[in-house]
Amino acid sequence: MSLPKDLHDLGVAQLAAKLAAREVSSVEVTQHFLERIRQQDSLGAFLATDAEVSLAQARAADARLAAGERTPLLGVPLAHKDIFVTRDFPTTAGSKMLDNYRSPFDATVVSKLGVTHGAGMVTLGKLNCDEFAMGSGNDNSAYKPVQNPWDTSRIPGGSSGGSAAAVAARLVPAATGTDTGGSIRQPAALTGITGIKPTYGRCSRYGMVAFASSLDQAGPMARSALDCALLLSSMAGPDPDRDSTSLDLPALDYATDLIATSTREQRAEPLKGLRIGLPTQFFGTGCSAEVLKAVRAALAEFEKLGATLVDVSLPLTELSIPVYYVIAPAEASSNLSRFDGVRYGHRAAHYGDLTDMYKKSRSEGFGDEVTRRIMIGTYVLSHGYYDAYYLKAQKIRRLIAEDFQKAFAQCDIIAGPVSPTVAWKIGEKSDDPVANYLADIYTLSSSLAGLPGMSAPAGFGEHHMPVGLQLIGNYFKEAQLLSAAHQFQLATDWHMRQPQGI
Ligand code: GLN
């Protein structure tokens, strides 16, 4: 049997169909992607691969297919952000602190998607990310930066930069990511792929190396909303014994409706009745003209599809930056205290007493940004400052969430840019933490509110760099977001574009 040469051009749904029809085996698909990963190693997207492990998983998937099983993801490969612990691959969270760490168990999301107990996907390896998921450019990885496949001199976004670059370069049909303050949406936007951060609690956090526990959320990154829907259907669901913050709601099938709309003849205005709210604060001078232009053109397309655009206000948007950069470091400083060289993590080779051992191990293991956040977090939680910073931030967080509810009284979905600019040059913001923090302006507020949000490719800016459109939904409305993005993707082809030369 001759293999289609460009298997990597196929998305998740198409690969799954070929596998189900037994036109191609999971072993063949896996070998094909592993070869691409080898060829494109210079992108820096992967931190670990293991062909033997992946091929063994592929054989297990093929056995299930041979036995007649037909589940929607069976045999399709993916890779995981290196923040999800995996038994079969090392897990570093992009940090020297966890160099060579191997988890004795799989994260819930990993096992739900995997071949042993789950949907039957084959793991191709672990994807680079900012250290402990702290960053916006993937230049905080302790191992290597990731290059944006659209222009290798630019960042792919962060912290799920490896996931985004790998999907955009077609090294994997899909990847997992995590989003604490934008880390799925922003890299998806900057690399021209689709990604969704579900409602806080929709996916189990068990086995995700913790950054800021009240914000961290897993989600899929792929080329299309349909492919994201397929993955999310298997990733989501309650995990009561292992993550008490996971939502007690049944896992949903996000994909079947979308597949039905793709095959049916198109209705004239499929989004008729959908009200899209545009927050004034997302369309101000803080956003670059090139991004605004692409976003507005995408919104005009939504109007053609029948949606109506309404102005809404999220007056506390600016405060989301200081609020997030108090709360997230506070939680991080607490979560990262476990890395003491005894219970977890790197231990210095030479030290004096116990305190010296902690000091040296932590100084050697953590990079600059992580250290900075631990210090900020410890400061805002300390006696005398707690009320002024941490408590105050929590109060404003509540007000930010309330503002969203007021806006949702006027609209069904909120839309705007994901990032104020296209991807910047590697190194451009490396020495300026505040410049990185400011770039998160459009993603932080919905994270603080725990709302679902996604990014869908919406065109290109001046240097032919991708621009993403952000869609934010009310709680539990992932299906509505995915369906709106899917209609947009049936009418446009931004999500099908691919970087040259890769
Ligand atoms: N850029 C944000 C930060 O550095 C968000 C990171 C994330 O979502 N993990 O914290």
Coordinates of C-alpha atoms and ligand atoms in Angstrom, one line a residue:
M1 CA 0.0 0.0 0.0
S2 CA 1.4 3.4 -0.9
L3 CA 1.2 6.0 1.8
P4 CA 0.0 9.5 1.2
K5 CA 3.2 11.6 1.2
D6 CA 1.8 14.5 3.1
L7 CA 0.2 12.8 6.0
H8 CA 1.2 15.8 8.1
D9 CA -1.1 18.1 6.1
L10 CA -4.0 16.2 7.5
G11 CA -5.7 17.4 10.6
V12 CA -7.0 15.2 13.5
A13 CA -10.4 14.5 12.0
Q14 CA -8.9 13.6 8.6
L15 CA -6.2 11.3 10.1
A16 CA -8.8 9.6 12.3
A17 CA -10.9 8.9 9.2
K18 CA -8.0 7.4 7.3
L19 CA -7.0 5.3 10.3
A20 CA -10.6 4.1 10.8
A21 CA -10.8 3.2 7.1
R22 CA -7.5 1.3 7.6
E23 CA -6.0 3.2 4.7
V24 CA -3.0 3.9 6.9
S25 CA -1.8 2.4 10.2
S26 CA -1.1 4.3 13.4
V27 CA 2.5 3.0 13.2
E28 CA 2.9 4.5 9.7
V29 CA 1.4 7.8 10.8
T30 CA 3.6 7.8 13.9
Q31 CA 6.8 7.1 11.9
H32 CA 5.9 9.9 9.5
F33 CA 5.5 12.5 12.2
L34 CA 8.6 11.3 14.1
E35 CA 10.6 11.8 11.0
R36 CA 9.3 15.3 10.6
I37 CA 10.1 16.1 14.2
R38 CA 13.7 14.9 13.6
Q39 CA 13.9 17.1 10.4
Q40 CA 12.6 20.2 12.2
D41 CA 14.6 19.8 15.4
S42 CA 16.0 23.3 15.1
L43 CA 12.6 24.9 15.8
G44 CA 13.2 23.8 19.4
A45 CA 9.6 22.7 19.9
F46 CA 10.4 19.3 21.5
L47 CA 12.1 18.6 24.7
A48 CA 11.8 14.8 24.6
T49 CA 10.9 12.1 22.1
D50 CA 11.3 8.4 22.3
A51 CA 10.5 6.5 19.1
E52 CA 10.3 3.2 20.8
V53 CA 7.7 4.3 23.2
S54 CA 5.6 6.1 20.6
L55 CA 5.8 3.1 18.2
A56 CA 4.7 0.7 21.0
Q57 CA 1.7 3.0 21.6
A58 CA 1.0 3.1 17.9
R59 CA 1.0 -0.7 17.8
A60 CA -1.4 -0.8 20.7
A61 CA -3.7 1.6 18.8
D62 CA -3.4 -0.5 15.6
A63 CA -4.4 -3.6 17.6
R64 CA -7.5 -1.8 18.9
L65 CA -8.4 -0.7 15.3
A66 CA -7.8 -4.3 14.1
A67 CA -10.2 -5.5 16.7
G68 CA -12.9 -3.2 15.2
E69 CA -12.8 -0.4 17.7
R70 CA -13.8 3.0 16.1
T71 CA -13.4 5.8 18.6
P72 CA -12.8 9.3 17.2
L73 CA -9.2 9.7 18.1
L74 CA -7.9 6.2 17.9
G75 CA -4.4 6.0 16.6
V76 CA -3.9 9.7 15.9
P77 CA -0.7 11.1 17.4
L78 CA -0.2 14.2 19.5
A79 CA 2.3 15.6 21.9
H80 CA 2.0 17.0 25.4
K81 CA 3.2 20.3 26.8
D82 CA 6.0 19.3 29.2
I83 CA 4.0 20.6 32.1
F84 CA 1.8 17.4 32.1
V85 CA 3.5 14.6 33.9
T86 CA 4.0 11.4 31.9
R87 CA 5.2 8.0 32.9
D88 CA 6.7 7.1 29.6
F89 CA 8.6 10.4 28.9
P90 CA 10.6 12.7 31.2
T91 CA 8.8 15.8 32.6
T92 CA 10.7 19.0 33.1
A93 CA 8.2 21.8 33.1
G94 CA 10.9 23.6 31.1
S95 CA 13.0 23.9 34.3
K96 CA 16.4 22.6 35.3
M97 CA 14.7 22.0 38.7
L98 CA 13.1 18.9 37.2
D99 CA 15.9 17.9 34.9
N100 CA 15.6 14.1 34.2
Y101 CA 12.5 13.9 36.4
R102 CA 10.3 11.0 35.6
S103 CA 6.8 10.8 37.0
P104 CA 5.5 7.5 38.4
F105 CA 2.0 8.3 36.9
D106 CA 0.3 10.1 34.0
A107 CA -1.6 13.3 34.4
T108 CA -5.4 12.7 34.1
V109 CA -5.5 14.5 30.7
V110 CA -2.7 12.4 29.4
S111 CA -4.3 9.2 30.4
K112 CA -7.7 10.2 29.1
L113 CA -6.2 10.9 25.7
G114 CA -3.8 8.0 25.8
V115 CA -3.7 4.5 24.4
T116 CA -3.7 2.4 27.5
H117 CA -6.8 3.7 29.3
G118 CA -8.2 6.4 27.1
A119 CA -9.1 7.7 23.6
G120 CA -6.2 5.9 21.9
M121 CA -3.9 8.8 20.9
V122 CA -0.2 8.1 20.5
T123 CA 2.2 10.4 22.3
L124 CA 5.0 11.6 20.1
G125 CA 6.9 13.4 22.9
K126 CA 7.0 16.4 25.2
L127 CA 6.8 19.9 24.1
N128 CA 9.0 22.9 25.1
C129 CA 7.4 25.6 27.3
D130 CA 8.3 28.5 29.5
E131 CA 9.7 27.4 32.8
F132 CA 6.8 26.4 35.0
A133 CA 4.6 28.0 32.4
M134 CA 5.7 31.5 33.3
G135 CA 6.1 33.6 30.2
S136 CA 4.7 34.9 27.0
G137 CA 7.4 34.1 24.5
N138 CA 8.8 30.7 25.3
D139 CA 12.1 32.4 25.9
N140 CA 12.0 31.5 29.6
S141 CA 12.5 27.8 28.9
A142 CA 15.6 26.6 30.7
Y143 CA 16.5 24.4 27.8
K144 CA 16.2 26.3 24.6
P145 CA 14.0 29.0 23.0
V146 CA 11.3 27.9 20.5
Q147 CA 11.2 29.5 17.0
N148 CA 8.0 30.6 15.3
P149 CA 7.7 28.5 12.1
W150 CA 6.3 31.6 10.3
D151 CA 9.6 33.5 10.9
T152 CA 12.2 31.6 12.9
S153 CA 13.7 34.8 14.2
R154 CA 10.5 35.4 16.2
I155 CA 9.0 33.9 19.3
P156 CA 6.0 31.5 19.0
G157 CA 4.3 33.0 22.0
G158 CA 4.2 31.3 25.4
S159 CA 4.1 29.6 27.6
S160 CA 2.7 26.8 25.4
G161 CA 5.2 27.9 22.6
G162 CA 6.4 24.4 21.8
S163 CA 2.8 23.1 21.4
A164 CA 2.0 26.0 19.1
A165 CA 5.1 25.8 17.0
A166 CA 4.8 22.0 16.6
V167 CA 1.2 22.3 15.4
A168 CA 1.9 25.2 13.1
A169 CA 4.9 23.5 11.6
R170 CA 2.8 20.3 11.2
L171 CA 5.1 18.2 13.4
V172 CA 2.0 17.0 15.2
P173 CA -1.7 17.2 14.3
A174 CA -2.6 18.4 17.8
A175 CA -1.1 19.1 21.1
T176 CA -2.1 19.8 24.7
G177 CA -1.4 23.2 26.3
T178 CA -2.2 24.9 29.6
D179 CA -3.5 28.4 30.1
T180 CA -3.1 30.3 33.3
G181 CA -3.3 33.8 31.9
G182 CA -3.3 33.2 28.2
S183 CA -0.8 30.5 27.5
I184 CA -3.0 28.5 25.1
R185 CA -4.7 31.5 23.3
Q186 CA -1.7 33.7 22.9
P187 CA 0.8 31.2 21.3
A188 CA -2.1 29.9 19.2
A189 CA -2.7 33.4 17.9
L190 CA 1.0 34.1 17.2
T191 CA 1.4 30.9 15.2
G192 CA -1.8 30.9 13.3
I193 CA -3.5 27.8 14.9
T194 CA -6.6 27.3 17.0
G195 CA -6.6 26.7 20.8
I196 CA -9.2 26.7 23.5
K197 CA -8.9 27.3 27.2
P198 CA -12.0 25.7 28.7
T199 CA -13.9 27.0 31.8
Y200 CA -11.8 26.7 34.9
G201 CA -12.3 23.2 36.2
R202 CA -13.5 21.7 32.9
C203 CA -10.3 19.5 32.6
S204 CA -8.6 17.9 35.6
R205 CA -5.4 19.6 36.8
Y206 CA -4.2 16.3 38.3
G207 CA -0.6 15.8 37.1
M208 CA -0.2 19.3 35.7
V209 CA 2.8 20.8 37.3
A210 CA 1.1 23.6 39.3
F211 CA 1.8 27.3 38.6
A212 CA -1.2 29.2 39.9
S213 CA -3.8 26.6 41.0
S214 CA -6.9 28.9 40.9
L215 CA -6.1 29.8 37.3
D216 CA -4.4 26.8 35.6
Q217 CA -6.4 25.0 33.0
A218 CA -5.6 22.5 30.3
G219 CA -6.9 22.7 26.8
P220 CA -6.2 21.5 23.2
M221 CA -4.3 23.2 20.5
A222 CA -4.8 22.1 16.8
R223 CA -5.3 23.6 13.4
S224 CA -9.1 23.9 13.5
A225 CA -11.9 24.3 16.0
L226 CA -13.2 20.9 14.9
D227 CA -9.9 19.2 15.8
C228 CA -9.9 21.1 19.2
A229 CA -13.5 19.9 19.8
L230 CA -12.5 16.3 19.1
L231 CA -9.7 16.5 21.7
L232 CA -11.6 18.5 24.3
S233 CA -14.3 15.8 24.2
S234 CA -11.8 13.3 25.6
M235 CA -9.8 15.7 27.8
A236 CA -12.7 17.2 29.8
G237 CA -14.7 15.7 32.6
P238 CA -14.8 15.5 36.4
D239 CA -12.0 13.9 38.3
P240 CA -13.4 14.0 41.8
D241 CA -10.9 11.7 43.5
R242 CA -7.9 13.6 42.2
D243 CA -8.9 17.2 41.5
S244 CA -11.5 18.6 43.8
T245 CA -11.8 21.8 41.7
S246 CA -12.7 19.8 38.5
L247 CA -16.3 20.6 37.6
D248 CA -18.9 18.0 38.4
L249 CA -20.3 18.1 34.9
P250 CA -20.4 15.3 32.5
A251 CA -17.9 15.3 29.7
L252 CA -19.6 16.5 26.5
D253 CA -19.3 15.6 22.9
Y254 CA -18.2 18.8 21.4
A255 CA -17.5 17.5 17.9
T256 CA -20.5 15.7 16.5
D257 CA -22.5 18.8 16.0
L258 CA -19.6 20.5 14.2
I259 CA -19.1 17.5 12.0
A260 CA -22.8 17.6 11.1
T261 CA -22.6 21.3 10.2
S262 CA -19.6 20.7 7.9
T263 CA -21.4 18.0 5.9
R264 CA -24.8 19.6 5.7
E265 CA -25.4 22.2 3.0
Q266 CA -24.6 25.6 4.5
R267 CA -27.5 27.7 5.7
A268 CA -27.4 31.3 4.6
E269 CA -26.8 32.9 7.9
P270 CA -25.7 30.1 10.3
L271 CA -24.9 32.5 13.1
K272 CA -28.1 34.5 13.0
G273 CA -29.1 35.5 16.5
L274 CA -25.6 35.4 17.9
R275 CA -24.7 38.6 19.6
I276 CA -21.0 39.3 19.7
G277 CA -19.9 41.9 22.3
L278 CA -16.9 44.0 21.5
P279 CA -15.3 45.5 24.7
T280 CA -14.3 49.1 24.0
Q281 CA -11.2 48.5 26.1
F282 CA -10.0 45.7 23.7
F283 CA -10.1 48.0 20.7
G284 CA -8.2 51.1 22.0
T285 CA -4.8 52.6 21.3
G286 CA -3.0 49.8 23.1
C287 CA -3.6 47.5 20.2
S288 CA -1.4 47.7 17.1
A289 CA -3.1 48.8 13.9
E290 CA -2.2 45.6 12.0
V291 CA -3.8 43.4 14.7
L292 CA -6.9 45.6 14.8
K293 CA -7.3 45.5 11.1
A294 CA -7.3 41.7 10.9
V295 CA -9.6 41.4 13.9
R296 CA -12.1 43.8 12.4
A297 CA -12.0 42.0 9.1
A298 CA -12.7 38.7 10.9
L299 CA -15.6 40.4 12.8
A300 CA -17.0 41.6 9.5
E301 CA -17.0 38.0 8.4
F302 CA -19.0 37.0 11.5
E303 CA -21.5 39.7 10.5
K304 CA -21.8 38.1 7.1
L305 CA -22.5 34.8 8.8
G306 CA -25.5 36.5 10.6
A307 CA -24.0 37.6 13.9
T308 CA -24.6 41.0 15.3
L309 CA -21.9 43.1 16.9
V310 CA -22.7 45.1 20.0
D311 CA -20.5 47.4 22.1
V312 CA -19.8 46.3 25.6
S313 CA -17.5 47.5 28.4
L314 CA -15.1 45.7 30.6
P315 CA -13.9 48.8 32.6
L316 CA -11.4 47.0 34.8
T317 CA -9.4 45.5 31.9
E318 CA -6.3 47.5 32.7
L319 CA -6.3 46.3 36.3
S320 CA -6.2 42.7 35.1
I321 CA -2.4 43.0 34.7
P322 CA -1.5 44.1 38.3
V323 CA -4.2 41.8 39.7
Y324 CA -2.9 38.8 37.8
Y325 CA 0.7 39.6 38.5
V326 CA -0.1 39.6 42.3
I327 CA -2.3 36.5 42.4
A328 CA -0.4 34.3 40.0
P329 CA 3.0 34.8 41.7
A330 CA 1.4 34.4 45.2
E331 CA 0.1 31.0 44.2
A332 CA 3.3 30.1 42.4
S333 CA 5.4 31.0 45.4
S334 CA 3.4 28.5 47.5
N335 CA 3.2 25.8 44.8
L336 CA 6.9 26.0 44.1
S337 CA 7.9 25.7 47.7
R338 CA 7.9 21.9 47.3
F339 CA 11.0 22.1 45.1
D340 CA 13.4 22.0 48.0
G341 CA 15.9 19.5 46.8
V342 CA 14.6 17.0 49.3
R343 CA 11.0 16.1 48.4
Y344 CA 11.3 17.2 44.8
G345 CA 13.8 18.6 42.4
H346 CA 17.4 19.4 41.8
R347 CA 19.7 19.2 44.8
A348 CA 23.0 21.2 44.8
A349 CA 26.1 19.0 44.7
H350 CA 27.9 21.0 47.4
Y351 CA 26.4 22.8 50.4
G352 CA 27.0 23.5 54.1
D353 CA 24.0 23.2 56.4
L354 CA 20.3 22.5 55.6
T355 CA 19.5 26.2 54.9
D356 CA 22.5 26.4 52.6
M357 CA 21.3 23.3 50.8
Y358 CA 17.8 24.8 50.2
K359 CA 19.3 28.1 49.0
K360 CA 21.8 26.6 46.6
S361 CA 19.4 24.0 45.2
R362 CA 16.7 26.5 44.6
S363 CA 19.1 29.1 43.2
E364 CA 20.6 26.6 40.8
G365 CA 17.3 25.0 39.8
F366 CA 15.1 28.0 39.1
G367 CA 15.6 30.5 36.3
D368 CA 15.3 34.3 36.6
E369 CA 11.6 34.7 35.9
V370 CA 10.6 32.0 38.2
T371 CA 12.8 33.4 41.0
R372 CA 11.3 36.8 40.4
R373 CA 7.8 35.5 40.7
I374 CA 8.6 33.6 43.9
M375 CA 10.0 36.8 45.4
I376 CA 6.9 38.8 44.3
G377 CA 4.6 36.1 45.6
T378 CA 6.3 35.8 48.9
Y379 CA 6.3 39.6 49.3
V380 CA 2.6 40.0 48.6
L381 CA 1.7 37.2 50.9
S382 CA 3.8 38.3 53.8
H383 CA 2.4 39.8 57.0
G384 CA 1.9 43.5 56.6
Y385 CA 1.5 43.4 52.8
Y386 CA -1.1 40.6 52.5
D387 CA -4.1 43.0 52.9
A388 CA -2.7 45.7 50.7
Y389 CA -1.8 43.5 47.8
Y390 CA -3.1 39.9 47.9
L391 CA -6.5 40.6 49.5
K392 CA -7.0 43.8 47.4
A393 CA -6.2 41.8 44.2
Q394 CA -8.7 39.1 45.2
K395 CA -11.4 41.8 45.6
I396 CA -10.7 43.3 42.2
R397 CA -10.6 39.8 40.7
R398 CA -14.2 39.4 41.9
L399 CA -15.2 42.8 40.3
I400 CA -13.6 41.7 37.0
A401 CA -15.7 38.6 37.0
E402 CA -18.8 40.6 37.7
D403 CA -18.0 43.0 34.8
F404 CA -18.1 40.0 32.5
Q405 CA -21.5 39.0 33.8
K406 CA -22.8 42.5 33.1
A407 CA -21.4 42.3 29.5
F408 CA -22.9 38.9 29.0
A409 CA -26.3 40.4 29.7
Q410 CA -25.9 42.2 26.4
C411 CA -24.2 39.5 24.3
D412 CA -23.5 35.8 23.9
I413 CA -19.8 35.9 23.1
I414 CA -17.2 38.5 23.6
A415 CA -14.6 39.0 20.9
G416 CA -11.4 41.0 20.4
P417 CA -7.7 40.6 19.8
V418 CA -5.6 37.9 21.7
S419 CA -2.4 39.8 21.7
P420 CA -1.8 43.5 21.1
T421 CA 1.0 42.7 18.5
V422 CA 2.1 39.9 16.3
A423 CA 5.0 37.7 17.4
W424 CA 8.0 39.8 18.4
K425 CA 11.7 39.0 17.7
I426 CA 13.4 36.5 19.9
G427 CA 15.3 38.4 22.6
E428 CA 13.4 41.6 22.1
K429 CA 11.6 41.5 25.4
S430 CA 13.9 39.0 27.2
D431 CA 15.3 41.5 29.6
D432 CA 12.1 43.4 30.2
P433 CA 9.6 41.4 32.4
V434 CA 7.1 44.2 32.4
A435 CA 7.0 44.4 28.6
N436 CA 6.1 40.7 28.6
Y437 CA 3.4 41.2 31.3
L438 CA 1.8 44.1 29.4
A439 CA 1.4 41.8 26.3
D440 CA -1.0 39.7 28.3
I441 CA -3.6 42.5 28.6
Y442 CA -6.4 40.8 26.5
T443 CA -6.1 37.3 28.0
L444 CA -5.8 37.9 31.7
S445 CA -9.2 39.2 32.6
S446 CA -11.1 36.2 31.4
S447 CA -8.6 33.9 33.1
L448 CA -9.1 35.7 36.4
A449 CA -12.9 35.2 35.9
G450 CA -12.4 31.5 35.0
L451 CA -14.2 31.9 31.7
P452 CA -13.6 29.8 28.6
G453 CA -11.7 31.5 25.8
M454 CA -10.2 30.6 22.5
S455 CA -8.1 31.9 19.7
A456 CA -8.9 31.3 16.0
P457 CA -6.6 32.3 13.1
A458 CA -7.9 35.6 11.7
G459 CA -5.4 36.7 9.0
F460 CA -1.9 38.2 9.0
G461 CA -0.2 41.4 10.0
E462 CA 2.5 43.3 8.3
H463 CA 5.4 40.9 8.2
H464 CA 3.0 38.1 7.2
M465 CA 2.8 37.1 10.9
P466 CA -0.4 35.5 12.0
V467 CA -3.1 37.3 14.0
G468 CA -5.6 35.6 16.3
L469 CA -9.2 36.4 17.0
Q470 CA -10.2 35.9 20.6
L471 CA -13.6 34.6 21.5
I472 CA -14.6 34.5 25.2
G473 CA -17.7 32.7 26.3
N474 CA -19.7 32.6 29.5
Y475 CA -19.1 29.7 32.0
F476 CA -19.4 26.2 30.5
K477 CA -20.1 27.6 27.0
E478 CA -17.2 25.9 25.2
A479 CA -19.6 24.3 22.7
Q480 CA -20.9 27.7 21.7
L481 CA -17.3 29.1 21.2
L482 CA -16.2 26.1 19.2
S483 CA -19.3 26.2 17.0
A484 CA -18.9 29.9 16.2
A485 CA -15.2 29.4 15.4
H486 CA -16.1 26.4 13.3
Q487 CA -18.6 28.4 11.2
F488 CA -16.0 31.1 10.7
Q489 CA -13.5 28.4 9.6
L490 CA -16.0 26.9 7.2
A491 CA -16.2 30.4 5.6
T492 CA -12.5 31.3 5.7
D493 CA -9.2 29.5 5.2
W494 CA -6.9 31.3 7.6
H495 CA -6.5 28.2 9.7
M496 CA -5.4 26.2 6.6
R497 CA -2.5 28.5 5.8
Q498 CA 0.9 27.1 6.5
P499 CA 4.4 28.5 6.9
Q500 CA 6.6 28.4 3.9
G501 CA 9.7 26.2 3.8
I502 CA 8.7 23.9 6.7
Ligands
GLN1 N1 2.1 35.1 30.2 C1 1.4 34.8 31.4 C2 2.4 34.6 32.5 O1 3.6 34.7 32.2 C3 0.5 33.6 31.2 C4 1.2 32.3 31.4 C5 0.3 31.1 31.3 O2 -0.9 31.2 31.0 N2 0.8 30.0 31.8 O3 2.1 34.3 33.6

